[in-house]
N, CA, C and O atoms as a GROMACS GRO file, in nm:
protein
  472
    1VAL      N    1   9.252   4.816  -4.050
    1VAL     CA    2   9.267   4.952  -4.063
    1VAL      C    3   9.378   4.991  -3.968
    1VAL      O    4   9.391   4.940  -3.857
    2GLN      N    5   9.463   5.092  -4.020
    2GLN     CA    6   9.573   5.155  -3.928
    2GLN      C    7   9.547   5.298  -3.943
    2GLN      O    8   9.506   5.356  -4.044
    3LEU      N    9   9.576   5.349  -3.824
    3LEU     CA   10   9.562   5.508  -3.800
    3LEU      C   11   9.699   5.548  -3.758
    3LEU      O   12   9.749   5.501  -3.656
    4GLN      N   13   9.755   5.626  -3.825
    4GLN     CA   14   9.875   5.693  -3.796
    4GLN      C   15   9.870   5.844  -3.777
    4GLN      O   16   9.848   5.925  -3.867
    5ALA      N   17   9.893   5.873  -3.650
    5ALA     CA   18   9.883   6.025  -3.599
    5ALA      C   19  10.026   6.077  -3.606
    5ALA      O   20  10.128   6.010  -3.594
    6SER      N   21  10.015   6.213  -3.627
    6SER     CA   22  10.140   6.276  -3.638
    6SER      C   23  10.128   6.434  -3.605
    6SER      O   24  10.016   6.484  -3.594
    7GLY      N   25  10.226   6.501  -3.592
    7GLY     CA   26  10.221   6.650  -3.559
    7GLY      C   27  10.236   6.706  -3.419
    7GLY      O   28  10.232   6.826  -3.390
    8GLY      N   29  10.256   6.601  -3.333
    8GLY     CA   30  10.270   6.634  -3.196
    8GLY      C   31  10.431   6.702  -3.173
    8GLY      O   32  10.516   6.687  -3.262
    9GLY      N   33  10.454   6.761  -3.070
    9GLY     CA   34  10.580   6.817  -3.032
    9GLY      C   35  10.562   6.914  -2.913
    9GLY      O   36  10.467   6.919  -2.836
   10LEU      N   37  10.682   6.994  -2.913
   10LEU     CA   38  10.676   7.089  -2.784
   10LEU      C   39  10.662   7.228  -2.832
   10LEU      O   40  10.724   7.279  -2.926
   11VAL      N   41  10.575   7.282  -2.757
   11VAL     CA   42  10.525   7.413  -2.794
   11VAL      C   43  10.513   7.500  -2.672
   11VAL      O   44  10.486   7.447  -2.564
   12GLU      N   45  10.531   7.627  -2.681
   12GLU     CA   46  10.504   7.713  -2.574
   12GLU      C   47  10.368   7.748  -2.568
   12GLU      O   48  10.299   7.757  -2.669
   13ALA      N   49  10.320   7.769  -2.439
   13ALA     CA   50  10.186   7.824  -2.406
   13ALA      C   51  10.149   7.927  -2.494
   13ALA      O   52  10.236   8.009  -2.525
   14GLY      N   53  10.018   7.938  -2.545
   14GLY     CA   54   9.980   8.020  -2.651
   14GLY      C   55  10.004   7.993  -2.791
   14GLY      O   56   9.948   8.059  -2.879
   15GLY      N   57  10.093   7.890  -2.816
   15GLY     CA   58  10.128   7.841  -2.930
   15GLY      C   59  10.015   7.743  -3.010
   15GLY      O   60   9.908   7.705  -2.964
   16SER      N   61  10.067   7.715  -3.138
   16SER     CA   62   9.965   7.636  -3.194
   16SER      C   63  10.033   7.499  -3.259
   16SER      O   64  10.152   7.502  -3.290
   17LEU      N   65   9.957   7.387  -3.278
   17LEU     CA   66  10.000   7.268  -3.346
   17LEU      C   67   9.898   7.221  -3.420
   17LEU      O   68   9.782   7.243  -3.387
   18ARG      N   69   9.932   7.146  -3.534
   18ARG     CA   70   9.818   7.094  -3.585
   18ARG      C   71   9.845   6.934  -3.599
   18ARG      O   72   9.943   6.893  -3.662
   19LEU      N   73   9.774   6.866  -3.550
   19LEU     CA   74   9.762   6.709  -3.559
   19LEU      C   75   9.703   6.659  -3.688
   19LEU      O   76   9.609   6.711  -3.748
   20SER      N   77   9.771   6.551  -3.724
   20SER     CA   78   9.713   6.468  -3.844
   20SER      C   79   9.697   6.333  -3.814
   20SER      O   80   9.772   6.276  -3.735
   21CYS      N   81   9.599   6.275  -3.875
   21CYS     CA   82   9.583   6.114  -3.854
   21CYS      C   83   9.541   6.060  -3.982
   21CYS      O   84   9.435   6.098  -4.033
   22VAL      N   85   9.616   5.974  -4.040
   22VAL     CA   86   9.582   5.930  -4.176
   22VAL      C   87   9.546   5.774  -4.163
   22VAL      O   88   9.613   5.698  -4.093
   23ALA      N   89   9.447   5.740  -4.229
   23ALA     CA   90   9.388   5.602  -4.218
   23ALA      C   91   9.439   5.533  -4.354
   23ALA      O   92   9.450   5.589  -4.464
   24SER      N   93   9.467   5.399  -4.323
   24SER     CA   94   9.501   5.310  -4.452
   24SER      C   95   9.431   5.163  -4.411
   24SER      O   96   9.416   5.117  -4.298
   25GLY      N   97   9.401   5.113  -4.518
   25GLY     CA   98   9.338   4.987  -4.500
   25GLY      C   99   9.200   4.967  -4.566
   25GLY      O  100   9.168   4.867  -4.629
   26ARG      N  101   9.126   5.067  -4.544
   26ARG     CA  102   8.981   5.079  -4.605
   26ARG      C  103   8.948   5.217  -4.587
   26ARG      O  104   9.001   5.298  -4.511
   27SER      N  105   8.855   5.232  -4.666
   27SER     CA  106   8.783   5.387  -4.666
   27SER      C  107   8.708   5.422  -4.545
   27SER      O  108   8.626   5.340  -4.504
   28LEU      N  109   8.721   5.523  -4.489
   28LEU     CA  110   8.677   5.574  -4.364
   28LEU      C  111   8.571   5.696  -4.371
   28LEU      O  112   8.536   5.766  -4.276
   29SER      N  113   8.527   5.706  -4.512
   29SER     CA  114   8.442   5.818  -4.542
   29SER      C  115   8.316   5.818  -4.494
   29SER      O  116   8.249   5.921  -4.496
   30SER      N  117   8.272   5.713  -4.448
   30SER     CA  118   8.135   5.680  -4.409
   30SER      C  119   8.125   5.669  -4.267
   30SER      O  120   8.017   5.628  -4.225
   31VAL      N  121   8.219   5.698  -4.179
   31VAL     CA  122   8.232   5.665  -4.046
   31VAL      C  123   8.274   5.786  -3.961
   31VAL      O  124   8.334   5.874  -4.022
   32ASP      N  125   8.254   5.804  -3.829
   32ASP     CA  126   8.294   5.914  -3.756
   32ASP      C  127   8.444   5.891  -3.729
   32ASP      O  128   8.503   5.783  -3.732
   33MET      N  129   8.496   6.014  -3.702
   33MET     CA  130   8.640   6.009  -3.650
   33MET      C  131   8.664   6.101  -3.539
   33MET      O  132   8.591   6.199  -3.527
   34ALA      N  133   8.761   6.077  -3.454
   34ALA     CA  134   8.778   6.154  -3.323
   34ALA      C  135   8.909   6.178  -3.277
   34ALA      O  136   9.002   6.112  -3.323
   35TRP      N  137   8.928   6.262  -3.193
   35TRP     CA  138   9.050   6.283  -3.120
   35TRP      C  139   9.027   6.259  -2.957
   35TRP      O  140   8.931   6.308  -2.897
   36TYR      N  141   9.110   6.191  -2.905
   36TYR     CA  142   9.118   6.176  -2.757
   36TYR      C  143   9.244   6.208  -2.715
   36TYR      O  144   9.332   6.212  -2.802
   37ARG      N  145   9.276   6.234  -2.589
   37ARG     CA  146   9.411   6.252  -2.518
   37ARG      C  147   9.398   6.192  -2.390
   37ARG      O  148   9.293   6.166  -2.332
   38GLN      N  149   9.538   6.169  -2.346
   38GLN     CA  150   9.562   6.122  -2.207
   38GLN      C  151   9.688   6.179  -2.150
   38GLN      O  152   9.801   6.158  -2.192
   39SER      N  153   9.658   6.246  -2.058
   39SER     CA  154   9.767   6.312  -1.972
   39SER      C  155   9.825   6.220  -1.861
   39SER      O  156   9.754   6.130  -1.815
   40PRO      N  157   9.946   6.239  -1.818
   40PRO     CA  158  10.003   6.155  -1.720
   40PRO      C  159   9.916   6.134  -1.595
   40PRO      O  160   9.866   6.228  -1.532
   41GLY      N  161   9.903   6.018  -1.567
   41GLY     CA  162   9.811   5.992  -1.446
   41GLY      C  163   9.679   6.000  -1.456
   41GLY      O  164   9.611   5.978  -1.356
   42LYS      N  165   9.617   6.035  -1.581
   42LYS     CA  166   9.490   6.059  -1.599
   42LYS      C  167   9.424   5.942  -1.694
   42LYS      O  168   9.491   5.860  -1.757
   43GLU      N  169   9.294   5.950  -1.694
   43GLU     CA  170   9.235   5.857  -1.802
   43GLU      C  171   9.221   5.922  -1.933
   43GLU      O  172   9.220   6.045  -1.941
   44ARG      N  173   9.211   5.845  -2.038
   44ARG     CA  174   9.217   5.898  -2.160
   44ARG      C  175   9.067   5.980  -2.175
   44ARG      O  176   8.968   5.927  -2.125
   45GLU      N  177   9.056   6.078  -2.229
   45GLU     CA  178   8.948   6.180  -2.242
   45GLU      C  179   8.916   6.199  -2.378
   45GLU      O  180   9.002   6.184  -2.465
   46PHE      N  181   8.797   6.231  -2.405
   46PHE     CA  182   8.737   6.289  -2.527
   46PHE      C  183   8.789   6.432  -2.560
   46PHE      O  184   8.801   6.513  -2.468
   47VAL      N  185   8.819   6.467  -2.690
   47VAL     CA  186   8.863   6.597  -2.723
   47VAL      C  187   8.768   6.656  -2.827
   47VAL      O  188   8.707   6.761  -2.808
   48ALA      N  189   8.761   6.585  -2.936
   48ALA     CA  190   8.685   6.635  -3.045
   48ALA      C  191   8.636   6.512  -3.126
   48ALA      O  192   8.695   6.404  -3.126
   49TRP      N  193   8.523   6.539  -3.196
   49TRP     CA  194   8.478   6.438  -3.285
   49TRP      C  195   8.397   6.496  -3.401
   49TRP      O  196   8.317   6.588  -3.389
   50MET      N  197   8.427   6.432  -3.516
   50MET     CA  198   8.360   6.484  -3.626
   50MET      C  199   8.287   6.354  -3.693
   50MET      O  200   8.346   6.248  -3.715
   51THR      N  201   8.163   6.378  -3.720
   51THR     CA  202   8.072   6.257  -3.769
   51THR      C  203   8.093   6.260  -3.920
   51THR      O  204   8.136   6.361  -3.976
   52TRP      N  205   8.061   6.144  -3.988
   52TRP     CA  206   8.078   6.117  -4.141
   52TRP      C  207   8.021   6.231  -4.222
   52TRP      O  208   8.054   6.246  -4.339
   53ASN      N  209   7.944   6.303  -4.168
   53ASN     CA  210   7.868   6.413  -4.243
   53ASN      C  211   7.892   6.550  -4.189
   53ASN      O  212   7.805   6.637  -4.198
   54GLN      N  213   8.017   6.573  -4.130
   54GLN     CA  214   8.062   6.683  -4.097
   54GLN      C  215   8.012   6.749  -3.970
   54GLN      O  216   8.046   6.863  -3.941
   55GLY      N  217   7.937   6.680  -3.899
   55GLY     CA  218   7.897   6.736  -3.766
   55GLY      C  219   8.021   6.749  -3.670
   55GLY      O  220   8.111   6.665  -3.677
   56THR      N  221   8.026   6.848  -3.584
   56THR     CA  222   8.146   6.843  -3.489
   56THR      C  223   8.108   6.856  -3.336
   56THR      O  224   8.008   6.916  -3.297
   57PHE      N  225   8.200   6.792  -3.252
   57PHE     CA  226   8.139   6.812  -3.107
   57PHE      C  227   8.284   6.820  -3.041
   57PHE      O  228   8.379   6.755  -3.086
   58TYR      N  229   8.294   6.907  -2.926
   58TYR     CA  230   8.420   6.916  -2.861
   58TYR      C  231   8.397   6.916  -2.730
   58TYR      O  232   8.287   6.943  -2.682
   59LYS      N  233   8.514   6.881  -2.656
   59LYS     CA  234   8.520   6.897  -2.503
   59LYS      C  235   8.514   7.037  -2.484
   59LYS      O  236   8.568   7.107  -2.570
   60ASP      N  237   8.449   7.099  -2.370
   60ASP     CA  238   8.415   7.217  -2.340
   60ASP      C  239   8.534   7.297  -2.330
   60ASP      O  240   8.534   7.414  -2.371
   61SER      N  241   8.651   7.232  -2.270
   61SER     CA  242   8.773   7.330  -2.239
   61SER      C  243   8.845   7.358  -2.371
   61SER      O  244   8.930   7.446  -2.371
   62VAL      N  245   8.820   7.293  -2.479
   62VAL     CA  246   8.886   7.317  -2.589
   62VAL      C  247   8.808   7.411  -2.697
   62VAL      O  248   8.864   7.474  -2.786
   63LYS      N  249   8.691   7.408  -2.677
   63LYS     CA  250   8.595   7.495  -2.768
   63LYS      C  251   8.642   7.628  -2.788
   63LYS      O  252   8.680   7.700  -2.695
   64GLY      N  253   8.641   7.666  -2.923
   64GLY     CA  254   8.709   7.799  -2.954
   64GLY      C  255   8.856   7.798  -2.974
   64GLY      O  256   8.909   7.891  -3.034
   65ARG      N  257   8.923   7.704  -2.929
   65ARG     CA  258   9.066   7.689  -2.953
   65ARG      C  259   9.112   7.574  -3.044
   65ARG      O  260   9.204   7.588  -3.124
   66PHE      N  261   9.036   7.450  -3.028
   66PHE     CA  262   9.062   7.356  -3.130
   66PHE      C  263   8.961   7.333  -3.242
   66PHE      O  264   8.841   7.347  -3.218
   67THR      N  265   9.004   7.298  -3.366
   67THR     CA  266   8.929   7.274  -3.477
   67THR      C  267   8.946   7.137  -3.527
   67THR      O  268   9.060   7.106  -3.563
   68ILE      N  269   8.856   7.055  -3.534
   68ILE     CA  270   8.866   6.926  -3.594
   68ILE      C  271   8.829   6.933  -3.748
   68ILE      O  272   8.736   7.006  -3.784
   69SER      N  273   8.891   6.868  -3.825
   69SER     CA  274   8.862   6.873  -3.969
   69SER      C  275   8.887   6.746  -4.040
   69SER      O  276   8.947   6.655  -3.982
   70ARG      N  277   8.842   6.732  -4.170
   70ARG     CA  278   8.867   6.599  -4.238
   70ARG      C  279   8.911   6.621  -4.374
   70ARG      O  280   8.860   6.710  -4.441
   71HIS      N  281   8.998   6.548  -4.419
   71HIS     CA  282   9.037   6.544  -4.569
   71HIS      C  283   8.908   6.506  -4.648
   71HIS      O  284   8.824   6.427  -4.603
   72PHE      N  285   8.898   6.574  -4.782
   72PHE     CA  286   8.778   6.531  -4.841
   72PHE      C  287   8.747   6.391  -4.892
   72PHE      O  288   8.640   6.352  -4.937
   73SER      N  289   8.870   6.316  -4.875
   73SER     CA  290   8.870   6.161  -4.909
   73SER      C  291   8.783   6.084  -4.771
   73SER      O  292   8.722   5.977  -4.774
   74GLY      N  293   8.799   6.165  -4.669
   74GLY     CA  294   8.743   6.093  -4.546
   74GLY      C  295   8.843   6.006  -4.464
   74GLY      O  296   8.817   5.960  -4.353
   75ASN      N  297   8.967   5.987  -4.536
   75ASN     CA  298   9.060   5.916  -4.480
   75ASN      C  299   9.167   5.970  -4.390
   75ASN      O  300   9.260   5.900  -4.349
   76ALA      N  301   9.150   6.101  -4.360
   76ALA     CA  302   9.250   6.173  -4.293
   76ALA      C  303   9.151   6.267  -4.196
   76ALA      O  304   9.048   6.322  -4.234
   77VAL      N  305   9.211   6.273  -4.061
   77VAL     CA  306   9.142   6.370  -3.988
   77VAL      C  307   9.243   6.470  -3.911
   77VAL      O  308   9.355   6.428  -3.882
   78HIS      N  309   9.211   6.582  -3.881
   78HIS     CA  310   9.312   6.677  -3.849
   78HIS      C  311   9.268   6.747  -3.711
   78HIS      O  312   9.148   6.747  -3.683
   79LEU      N  313   9.351   6.800  -3.633
   79LEU     CA  314   9.309   6.891  -3.519
   79LEU      C  315   9.395   7.002  -3.493
   79LEU      O  316   9.507   7.000  -3.443
   80GLN      N  317   9.323   7.110  -3.535
   80GLN     CA  318   9.417   7.235  -3.522
   80GLN      C  319   9.410   7.292  -3.386
   80GLN      O  320   9.300   7.326  -3.342
   81MET      N  321   9.505   7.304  -3.326
   81MET     CA  322   9.502   7.344  -3.171
   81MET      C  323   9.580   7.485  -3.156
   81MET      O  324   9.702   7.495  -3.164
   82LYS      N  325   9.497   7.586  -3.134
   82LYS     CA  326   9.556   7.708  -3.098
   82LYS      C  327   9.546   7.766  -2.949
   82LYS      O  328   9.461   7.714  -2.877
   83SER      N  329   9.615   7.858  -2.903
   83SER     CA  330   9.631   7.908  -2.775
   83SER      C  331   9.640   7.788  -2.696
   83SER      O  332   9.554   7.771  -2.609
   84LEU      N  333   9.724   7.709  -2.712
   84LEU     CA  334   9.765   7.607  -2.605
   84LEU      C  335   9.802   7.631  -2.489
   84LEU      O  336   9.884   7.720  -2.466
   85LYS      N  337   9.743   7.547  -2.383
   85LYS     CA  338   9.785   7.570  -2.237
   85LYS      C  339   9.853   7.444  -2.188
   85LYS      O  340   9.845   7.334  -2.243
   86SER      N  341   9.920   7.473  -2.081
   86SER     CA  342   9.990   7.348  -1.999
   86SER      C  343   9.882   7.238  -1.995
   86SER      O  344   9.920   7.129  -2.037
   87GLU      N  345   9.783   7.244  -1.961
   87GLU     CA  346   9.704   7.159  -1.935
   87GLU      C  347   9.642   7.081  -2.054
   87GLU      O  348   9.561   6.988  -2.040
   88ASP      N  349   9.691   7.130  -2.180
   88ASP     CA  350   9.658   7.056  -2.308
   88ASP      C  351   9.781   6.939  -2.330
   88ASP      O  352   9.780   6.862  -2.426
   89THR      N  353   9.881   6.939  -2.231
   89THR     CA  354   9.993   6.839  -2.258
   89THR      C  355   9.928   6.702  -2.238
   89THR      O  356   9.862   6.672  -2.139
   90ALA      N  357   9.953   6.621  -2.343
   90ALA     CA  358   9.894   6.486  -2.328
   90ALA      C  359   9.944   6.426  -2.452
   90ALA      O  360  10.005   6.494  -2.535
   91VAL      N  361   9.920   6.295  -2.468
   91VAL     CA  362   9.941   6.206  -2.570
   91VAL      C  363   9.801   6.201  -2.659
   91VAL      O  364   9.703   6.142  -2.613
   92TYR      N  365   9.796   6.261  -2.777
   92TYR     CA  366   9.668   6.271  -2.861
   92TYR      C  367   9.656   6.146  -2.929
   92TYR      O  368   9.754   6.100  -2.988
   93TYR      N  369   9.527   6.073  -2.928
   93TYR     CA  370   9.508   5.959  -3.014
   93TYR      C  371   9.377   6.001  -3.101
   93TYR      O  372   9.279   6.064  -3.063
   94CYS      N  373   9.406   5.945  -3.229
   94CYS     CA  374   9.292   5.952  -3.312
   94CYS      C  375   9.206   5.815  -3.313
   94CYS      O  376   9.259   5.706  -3.294
   95ALA      N  377   9.093   5.830  -3.333
   95ALA     CA  378   9.001   5.708  -3.337
   95ALA      C  379   8.895   5.713  -3.458
   95ALA      O  380   8.865   5.820  -3.511
   96ALA      N  381   8.844   5.594  -3.496
   96ALA     CA  382   8.769   5.593  -3.601
   96ALA      C  383   8.640   5.490  -3.593
   96ALA      O  384   8.650   5.391  -3.521
   97ASP      N  385   8.536   5.512  -3.656
   97ASP     CA  386   8.426   5.419  -3.656
   97ASP      C  387   8.368   5.386  -3.514
   97ASP      O  388   8.402   5.290  -3.444
   98ARG      N  389   8.276   5.482  -3.483
   98ARG     CA  390   8.230   5.492  -3.348
   98ARG      C  391   8.119   5.388  -3.336
   98ARG      O  392   8.033   5.373  -3.423
   99GLY      N  393   8.126   5.312  -3.217
   99GLY     CA  394   8.035   5.207  -3.184
   99GLY      C  395   7.925   5.270  -3.093
   99GLY      O  396   7.924   5.393  -3.085
  100PRO      N  397   7.827   5.192  -3.017
  100PRO     CA  398   7.722   5.232  -2.947
  100PRO      C  399   7.756   5.306  -2.822
  100PRO      O  400   7.680   5.385  -2.767
  101GLY      N  401   7.874   5.275  -2.781
  101GLY     CA  402   7.908   5.339  -2.657
  101GLY      C  403   7.979   5.469  -2.659
  101GLY      O  404   8.048   5.496  -2.758
  102ARG      N  405   7.969   5.557  -2.555
  102ARG     CA  406   8.028   5.695  -2.563
  102ARG      C  407   8.158   5.690  -2.636
  102ARG      O  408   8.183   5.745  -2.744
  103ASP      N  409   8.245   5.607  -2.553
  103ASP     CA  410   8.384   5.616  -2.600
  103ASP      C  411   8.418   5.478  -2.692
  103ASP      O  412   8.532   5.435  -2.704
  104ASP      N  413   8.332   5.432  -2.735
  104ASP     CA  414   8.344   5.306  -2.798
  104ASP      C  415   8.389   5.322  -2.963
  104ASP      O  416   8.309   5.352  -3.052
  105TRP      N  417   8.524   5.296  -2.981
  105TRP     CA  418   8.554   5.322  -3.107
  105TRP      C  419   8.626   5.199  -3.172
  105TRP      O  420   8.710   5.143  -3.101
  106ARG      N  421   8.603   5.148  -3.302
  106ARG     CA  422   8.660   5.040  -3.336
  106ARG      C  423   8.811   5.050  -3.377
  106ARG      O  424   8.882   4.950  -3.379
  107TYR      N  425   8.855   5.171  -3.407
  107TYR     CA  426   8.997   5.166  -3.450
  107TYR      C  427   9.062   5.277  -3.378
  107TYR      O  428   9.000   5.382  -3.360
  108TRP      N  429   9.193   5.261  -3.330
  108TRP     CA  430   9.267   5.363  -3.247
  108TRP      C  431   9.406   5.368  -3.316
  108TRP      O  432   9.455   5.267  -3.367
  109GLY      N  433   9.463   5.482  -3.315
  109GLY     CA  434   9.584   5.505  -3.363
  109GLY      C  435   9.672   5.506  -3.233
  109GLY      O  436   9.624   5.504  -3.119
  110ARG      N  437   9.809   5.508  -3.260
  110ARG     CA  438   9.909   5.490  -3.140
  110ARG      C  439   9.912   5.633  -3.073
  110ARG      O  440   9.926   5.630  -2.950
  111GLY      N  441   9.903   5.730  -3.120
  111GLY     CA  442   9.917   5.868  -3.038
  111GLY      C  443  10.042   5.944  -3.079
  111GLY      O  444  10.143   5.896  -3.130
  112THR      N  445  10.021   6.060  -3.050
  112THR     CA  446  10.135   6.163  -3.082
  112THR      C  447  10.137   6.250  -2.965
  112THR      O  448  10.034   6.305  -2.928
  113LEU      N  449  10.256   6.267  -2.901
  113LEU     CA  450  10.275   6.357  -2.789
  113LEU      C  451  10.268   6.500  -2.807
  113LEU      O  452  10.340   6.551  -2.892
  114VAL      N  453  10.181   6.580  -2.727
  114VAL     CA  454  10.199   6.722  -2.736
  114VAL      C  455  10.220   6.766  -2.592
  114VAL      O  456  10.154   6.734  -2.492
  115THR      N  457  10.335   6.852  -2.602
  115THR     CA  458  10.388   6.914  -2.459
  115THR      C  459  10.383   7.054  -2.478
  115THR      O  460  10.441   7.109  -2.572
  116VAL      N  461  10.317   7.112  -2.394
  116VAL     CA  462  10.301   7.261  -2.395
  116VAL      C  463  10.370   7.328  -2.274
  116VAL      O  464  10.328   7.304  -2.161
  117SER      N  465  10.462   7.399  -2.290
  117SER     CA  466  10.554   7.460  -2.163
  117SER      C  467  10.501   7.579  -2.138
  117SER      O  468  10.458   7.658  -2.222
  118SER      N  469  10.505   7.592  -2.000
  118SER     CA  470  10.440   7.720  -1.950
  118SER      C  471  10.553   7.837  -1.918
  118SER      O  472  10.518   7.947  -1.876
   0.00000   0.00000   0.00000
């Protein structure tokens, strides 16, 4: 399975971006998918998670600003980001097929850079 993330870029604080992650290689309709991010000098952190049956979970600091969604095929996941802040600047990674551990995902994409200018 390959995950290809896209949609990152430079945006002013308060602006919006929509990230997309498309999977290829097998159907992911029956597995969970998620977004993580890593800021310079920090560890990768959870951002948003959607279960195979449409349940959603968010990092507290992005609740109300970010929305995770999936294509009906299950093979793409999106992250709509609004009211962006400078602290949202990071490389964003998509992940699929959650394992038993909290941050244990079988598949990871390469990441797309989001830069929020203040």
